[in-house]
Amino acid sequence: AQSVAQPEDQVNVAEGNPLTVKCTYSVSGNPYLFWYVQYPNRGLQFLLKYITGDNLVKGSYGFEAEFNKSQTSFHLKKPSALVSDSALYFCAVSLRNNRLAFGKGNQVVVIP
Amino acid sequence: DTGVSQDPRHKITKRGQNVTFRCDPISEHNRLYWYRQTLGQGPEFLTYFQNEAQLEKSRLLSDRFSAERPKGSFSTLEIQRTEQGDSAMYLCASSLGAGGLAGAYEQYFGPGTRLTVT
């Protein structure tokens, strides 16, 4: 089945340290990949996407993600984490007709 | 605020009752999606519309669920004879796009309607 996997349940990182949230995908053809963030009691917010071209894509709030076709990965990164980055992060792949298939999500906890 | 809005934000109902949720998408978006999210899981696709046409329904969408998008603007999701297993967050999203490149457009999500069936 075409899908994404987020192998870690929770990512803990100290404020100021680099943050990485992992995502691997399993789709046929060229994938359209997305990252969303969900804060408590709020809807999902779009962070960034990979469609084609440069493997390093930059998004909102200082986040970036690297598409790696050989490793079928699309890890989300931020050079210096903030306490306000603590949230639930979802990786998603766009299937036919633009329906999104989401991973189970990663809770990110940034420790002051 | 010109984002996606959903109403109500919370709904508590008794098993067997019918409920209806509303979603108002971003005005220029022709595609509208419904997802369901349970605790500890990512959103799961339910159905989507392009303009007023409902183009796909997930097998998760039982016969008790129906969605409409009259005139291609707002959408409603109705659940008949609710069951406790229907308790979840129901998310609406909208996007631009049509044809082969529709998947390249990001979807914008509303705040969701949290349904609790007692």
CSV table of C-alpha atoms in Angstrom, one decimal:
chain,number,residue,atom,x,y,z
A,1,ALA,CA,0.0,0.0,0.0
A,2,GLN,CA,1.2,3.5,-0.7
A,3,SER,CA,1.9,5.2,2.6
A,4,VAL,CA,4.3,7.0,4.8
A,5,ALA,CA,6.0,5.9,8.0
A,6,GLN,CA,7.1,8.0,11.0
A,7,PRO,CA,9.1,5.5,13.0
A,8,GLU,CA,9.4,7.5,16.2
A,9,ASP,CA,6.5,8.3,18.6
A,10,GLN,CA,8.2,11.2,20.3
A,11,VAL,CA,11.3,13.3,19.7
A,12,ASN,CA,12.8,15.2,22.6
A,13,VAL,CA,15.3,17.9,21.9
A,14,ALA,CA,16.9,20.7,23.9
A,15,GLU,CA,16.1,24.2,22.9
A,16,GLY,CA,18.7,25.5,20.5
A,17,ASN,CA,19.7,22.1,19.3
A,18,PRO,CA,19.0,20.7,15.8
A,19,LEU,CA,15.7,19.1,15.4
A,20,THR,CA,15.0,16.1,13.0
A,21,VAL,CA,11.7,14.4,12.5
A,22,LYS,CA,12.0,11.3,10.3
A,23,CYS,CA,9.6,10.2,7.5
A,24,THR,CA,9.9,7.4,5.0
A,25,TYR,CA,7.5,6.8,2.1
A,26,SER,CA,6.4,3.9,0.0
A,27,VAL,CA,4.7,5.0,-3.2
A,28,SER,CA,4.9,4.1,-6.8
A,29,GLY,CA,6.0,6.8,-9.2
A,30,ASN,CA,7.2,10.3,-8.2
A,31,PRO,CA,5.8,11.2,-4.8
A,32,TYR,CA,4.4,14.5,-3.7
A,33,LEU,CA,5.4,14.8,0.0
A,34,PHE,CA,4.2,17.2,2.7
A,35,TRP,CA,4.8,18.1,6.3
A,36,TYR,CA,2.1,19.5,8.5
A,37,VAL,CA,2.2,20.6,12.2
A,38,GLN,CA,-0.7,20.4,14.6
A,39,TYR,CA,-0.8,22.5,17.8
A,40,PRO,CA,-3.3,21.6,20.6
A,41,ASN,CA,-6.9,22.4,19.7
A,42,ARG,CA,-5.9,23.7,16.3
A,43,GLY,CA,-6.1,22.3,12.8
A,44,LEU,CA,-3.1,21.1,10.8
A,45,GLN,CA,-0.9,23.8,9.4
A,46,PHE,CA,1.0,23.3,6.2
A,47,LEU,CA,4.8,23.6,6.6
A,48,LEU,CA,6.4,22.6,3.3
A,49,LYS,CA,6.2,20.3,0.4
A,50,TYR,CA,8.3,18.5,-2.2
A,51,ILE,CA,7.0,18.3,-5.7
A,52,THR,CA,10.0,18.2,-7.9
A,53,GLY,CA,13.4,19.9,-8.4
A,54,ASP,CA,15.8,20.7,-5.6
A,55,ASN,CA,15.9,18.0,-3.0
A,56,LEU,CA,16.1,20.5,-0.1
A,57,VAL,CA,12.9,22.4,0.4
A,58,LYS,CA,12.4,25.3,2.8
A,59,GLY,CA,9.2,26.0,4.6
A,60,SER,CA,7.5,28.0,7.3
A,61,TYR,CA,9.0,28.9,10.7
A,62,GLY,CA,12.6,28.0,9.7
A,63,PHE,CA,11.8,24.4,8.9
A,64,GLU,CA,13.3,22.5,5.9
A,65,ALA,CA,13.1,19.0,4.6
A,66,GLU,CA,15.4,16.9,2.4
A,67,PHE,CA,14.0,14.5,-0.2
A,68,ASN,CA,16.1,11.4,-0.6
A,69,LYS,CA,14.9,9.2,-3.4
A,70,SER,CA,17.4,6.4,-2.8
A,71,GLN,CA,16.5,6.1,0.8
A,72,THR,CA,12.8,7.0,0.2
A,73,SER,CA,12.9,9.5,3.0
A,74,PHE,CA,11.7,13.0,3.6
A,75,HIS,CA,13.0,14.1,7.0
A,76,LEU,CA,12.0,17.4,8.5
A,77,LYS,CA,14.7,19.5,10.0
A,78,LYS,CA,15.3,22.7,11.9
A,79,PRO,CA,18.8,23.9,12.8
A,80,SER,CA,17.9,25.4,16.2
A,81,ALA,CA,14.7,24.3,17.9
A,82,LEU,CA,12.5,26.6,19.9
A,83,VAL,CA,10.2,25.7,22.8
A,84,SER,CA,7.3,27.0,20.6
A,85,ASP,CA,8.1,24.2,18.1
A,86,SER,CA,6.7,21.7,20.6
A,87,ALA,CA,3.8,20.1,18.7
A,88,LEU,CA,2.6,17.1,16.7
A,89,TYR,CA,4.2,16.8,13.3
A,90,PHE,CA,2.7,14.8,10.4
A,91,CYS,CA,4.3,13.6,7.2
A,92,ALA,CA,1.9,13.0,4.3
A,93,VAL,CA,2.0,11.7,0.7
A,94,SER,CA,-0.4,12.8,-2.0
A,95,LEU,CA,-2.1,9.9,-3.6
A,96,ARG,CA,-4.2,9.9,-6.7
A,97,ASN,CA,-6.8,12.7,-6.8
A,98,ASN,CA,-4.8,14.6,-4.2
A,99,ARG,CA,-6.1,12.6,-1.2
A,100,LEU,CA,-3.4,12.7,1.5
A,101,ALA,CA,-2.2,9.6,3.3
A,102,PHE,CA,-0.7,10.7,6.7
A,103,GLY,CA,1.8,9.0,9.0
A,104,LYS,CA,0.8,8.5,12.6
A,105,GLY,CA,2.6,11.6,13.7
A,106,ASN,CA,5.5,12.5,15.9
A,107,GLN,CA,5.2,14.4,19.1
A,108,VAL,CA,8.1,16.9,19.4
A,109,VAL,CA,9.0,18.1,22.8
A,110,VAL,CA,11.5,21.0,23.0
A,111,ILE,CA,13.0,21.2,26.4
A,112,PRO,CA,13.9,24.7,27.7
B,1,ASP,CA,-9.6,35.4,8.7
B,2,THR,CA,-10.1,33.8,5.3
B,3,GLY,CA,-9.0,30.3,6.3
B,4,VAL,CA,-11.2,27.1,6.4
B,5,SER,CA,-13.9,27.3,9.1
B,6,GLN,CA,-15.9,24.5,10.6
B,7,ASP,CA,-19.0,24.5,12.8
B,8,PRO,CA,-19.6,23.4,15.4
B,9,ARG,CA,-16.2,23.0,17.1
B,10,HIS,CA,-17.5,20.4,19.5
B,11,LYS,CA,-20.5,18.2,19.4
B,12,ILE,CA,-21.7,15.7,22.1
B,13,THR,CA,-24.5,13.5,21.1
B,14,LYS,CA,-26.2,10.3,22.3
B,15,ARG,CA,-25.8,7.1,20.4
B,16,GLY,CA,-28.4,6.8,17.7
B,17,GLN,CA,-28.8,10.5,17.1
B,18,ASN,CA,-28.0,12.2,13.8
B,19,VAL,CA,-25.4,15.0,13.6
B,20,THR,CA,-24.4,17.4,10.8
B,21,PHE,CA,-21.2,19.3,10.5
B,22,ARG,CA,-20.5,22.3,8.3
B,23,CYS,CA,-17.3,23.3,6.5
B,24,ASP,CA,-16.6,26.6,4.8
B,25,PRO,CA,-13.5,26.3,2.6
B,26,ILE,CA,-11.2,29.1,1.4
B,27,SER,CA,-13.4,30.8,-1.2
B,28,GLU,CA,-11.2,30.3,-4.3
B,29,HIS,CA,-10.5,26.7,-3.6
B,30,ASN,CA,-12.4,24.2,-5.9
B,31,ARG,CA,-11.5,21.1,-3.9
B,32,LEU,CA,-12.8,20.2,-0.5
B,33,TYR,CA,-11.9,17.2,1.6
B,34,TRP,CA,-13.1,15.5,4.7
B,35,TYR,CA,-10.8,13.5,7.0
B,36,ARG,CA,-11.3,11.8,10.4
B,37,GLN,CA,-8.7,11.8,13.1
B,38,THR,CA,-8.7,9.6,16.2
B,39,LEU,CA,-6.4,10.0,19.2
B,40,GLY,CA,-2.8,9.0,18.4
B,41,GLN,CA,-3.4,8.7,14.7
B,42,GLY,CA,-3.0,10.8,11.6
B,43,PRO,CA,-6.0,12.0,9.7
B,44,GLU,CA,-7.7,9.4,7.5
B,45,PHE,CA,-9.4,10.4,4.2
B,46,LEU,CA,-13.1,10.1,4.0
B,47,THR,CA,-14.3,11.9,0.9
B,48,TYR,CA,-13.6,14.8,-1.4
B,49,PHE,CA,-15.3,17.1,-3.8
B,50,GLN,CA,-14.2,19.0,-6.9
B,51,ASN,CA,-16.6,21.9,-7.1
B,52,GLU,CA,-20.0,20.3,-6.3
B,53,ALA,CA,-19.2,16.8,-7.5
B,54,GLN,CA,-18.3,14.2,-5.0
B,55,LEU,CA,-15.5,12.3,-6.8
B,56,GLU,CA,-14.3,9.8,-4.3
B,57,LYS,CA,-15.4,8.1,-1.0
B,58,SER,CA,-13.3,6.0,1.3
B,59,ARG,CA,-14.5,2.6,2.4
B,60,LEU,CA,-14.4,4.2,5.9
B,61,LEU,CA,-17.5,6.1,4.8
B,62,SER,CA,-20.3,3.7,5.7
B,63,ASP,CA,-23.8,4.2,4.5
B,64,ARG,CA,-24.6,6.2,7.6
B,65,PHE,CA,-22.3,8.9,6.4
B,66,SER,CA,-23.3,11.4,3.7
B,67,ALA,CA,-21.6,14.5,2.4
B,68,GLU,CA,-22.8,17.3,0.2
B,69,ARG,CA,-21.4,20.4,-1.4
B,70,PRO,CA,-24.2,22.2,-3.0
B,71,LYS,CA,-23.2,25.0,-5.4
B,72,GLY,CA,-19.6,24.1,-4.9
B,73,SER,CA,-19.1,26.3,-1.8
B,74,PHE,CA,-19.7,25.1,1.7
B,75,SER,CA,-20.0,21.4,2.5
B,76,THR,CA,-21.9,19.3,5.1
B,77,LEU,CA,-21.1,16.0,6.6
B,78,GLU,CA,-24.0,14.1,8.1
B,79,ILE,CA,-23.7,11.0,10.3
B,80,GLN,CA,-27.0,9.1,10.9
B,81,ARG,CA,-27.6,6.8,13.8
B,82,THR,CA,-24.3,7.7,15.5
B,83,GLU,CA,-22.3,5.0,17.2
B,84,GLN,CA,-19.6,5.3,19.8
B,85,GLY,CA,-17.0,4.3,17.2
B,86,ASP,CA,-17.8,7.6,15.4
B,87,SER,CA,-16.2,9.6,18.2
B,88,ALA,CA,-13.3,11.4,16.5
B,89,MET,CA,-12.1,14.8,15.2
B,90,TYR,CA,-13.6,15.5,11.8
B,91,LEU,CA,-11.4,17.7,9.7
B,92,CYS,CA,-12.2,19.6,6.6
B,93,ALA,CA,-9.6,20.8,4.1
B,94,SER,CA,-9.6,22.7,0.9
B,95,SER,CA,-7.2,23.2,-2.0
B,96,LEU,CA,-6.8,24.5,-5.5
B,97,GLY,CA,-6.1,22.1,-8.3
B,98,ALA,CA,-7.6,19.9,-11.0
B,99,GLY,CA,-6.4,17.3,-13.3
B,100,GLY,CA,-3.1,15.6,-13.2
B,101,LEU,CA,-1.2,18.2,-11.1
B,102,ALA,CA,-3.9,18.5,-8.4
B,103,GLY,CA,-1.8,16.5,-6.0
B,104,ALA,CA,0.9,19.1,-6.0
B,105,TYR,CA,-1.3,21.6,-4.2
B,106,GLU,CA,-1.2,21.8,-0.4
B,107,GLN,CA,-4.4,21.4,1.5
B,108,TYR,CA,-5.5,23.9,4.1
B,109,PHE,CA,-7.2,22.5,7.1
B,110,GLY,CA,-9.9,23.9,9.4
B,111,PRO,CA,-9.8,23.6,13.2
B,112,GLY,CA,-12.0,20.5,13.1
B,113,THR,CA,-15.2,19.3,14.8
B,114,ARG,CA,-14.7,17.1,17.8
B,115,LEU,CA,-17.5,14.6,18.0
B,116,THR,CA,-18.2,12.6,21.2
B,117,VAL,CA,-20.9,9.9,21.1
B,118,THR,CA,-22.1,8.8,24.5
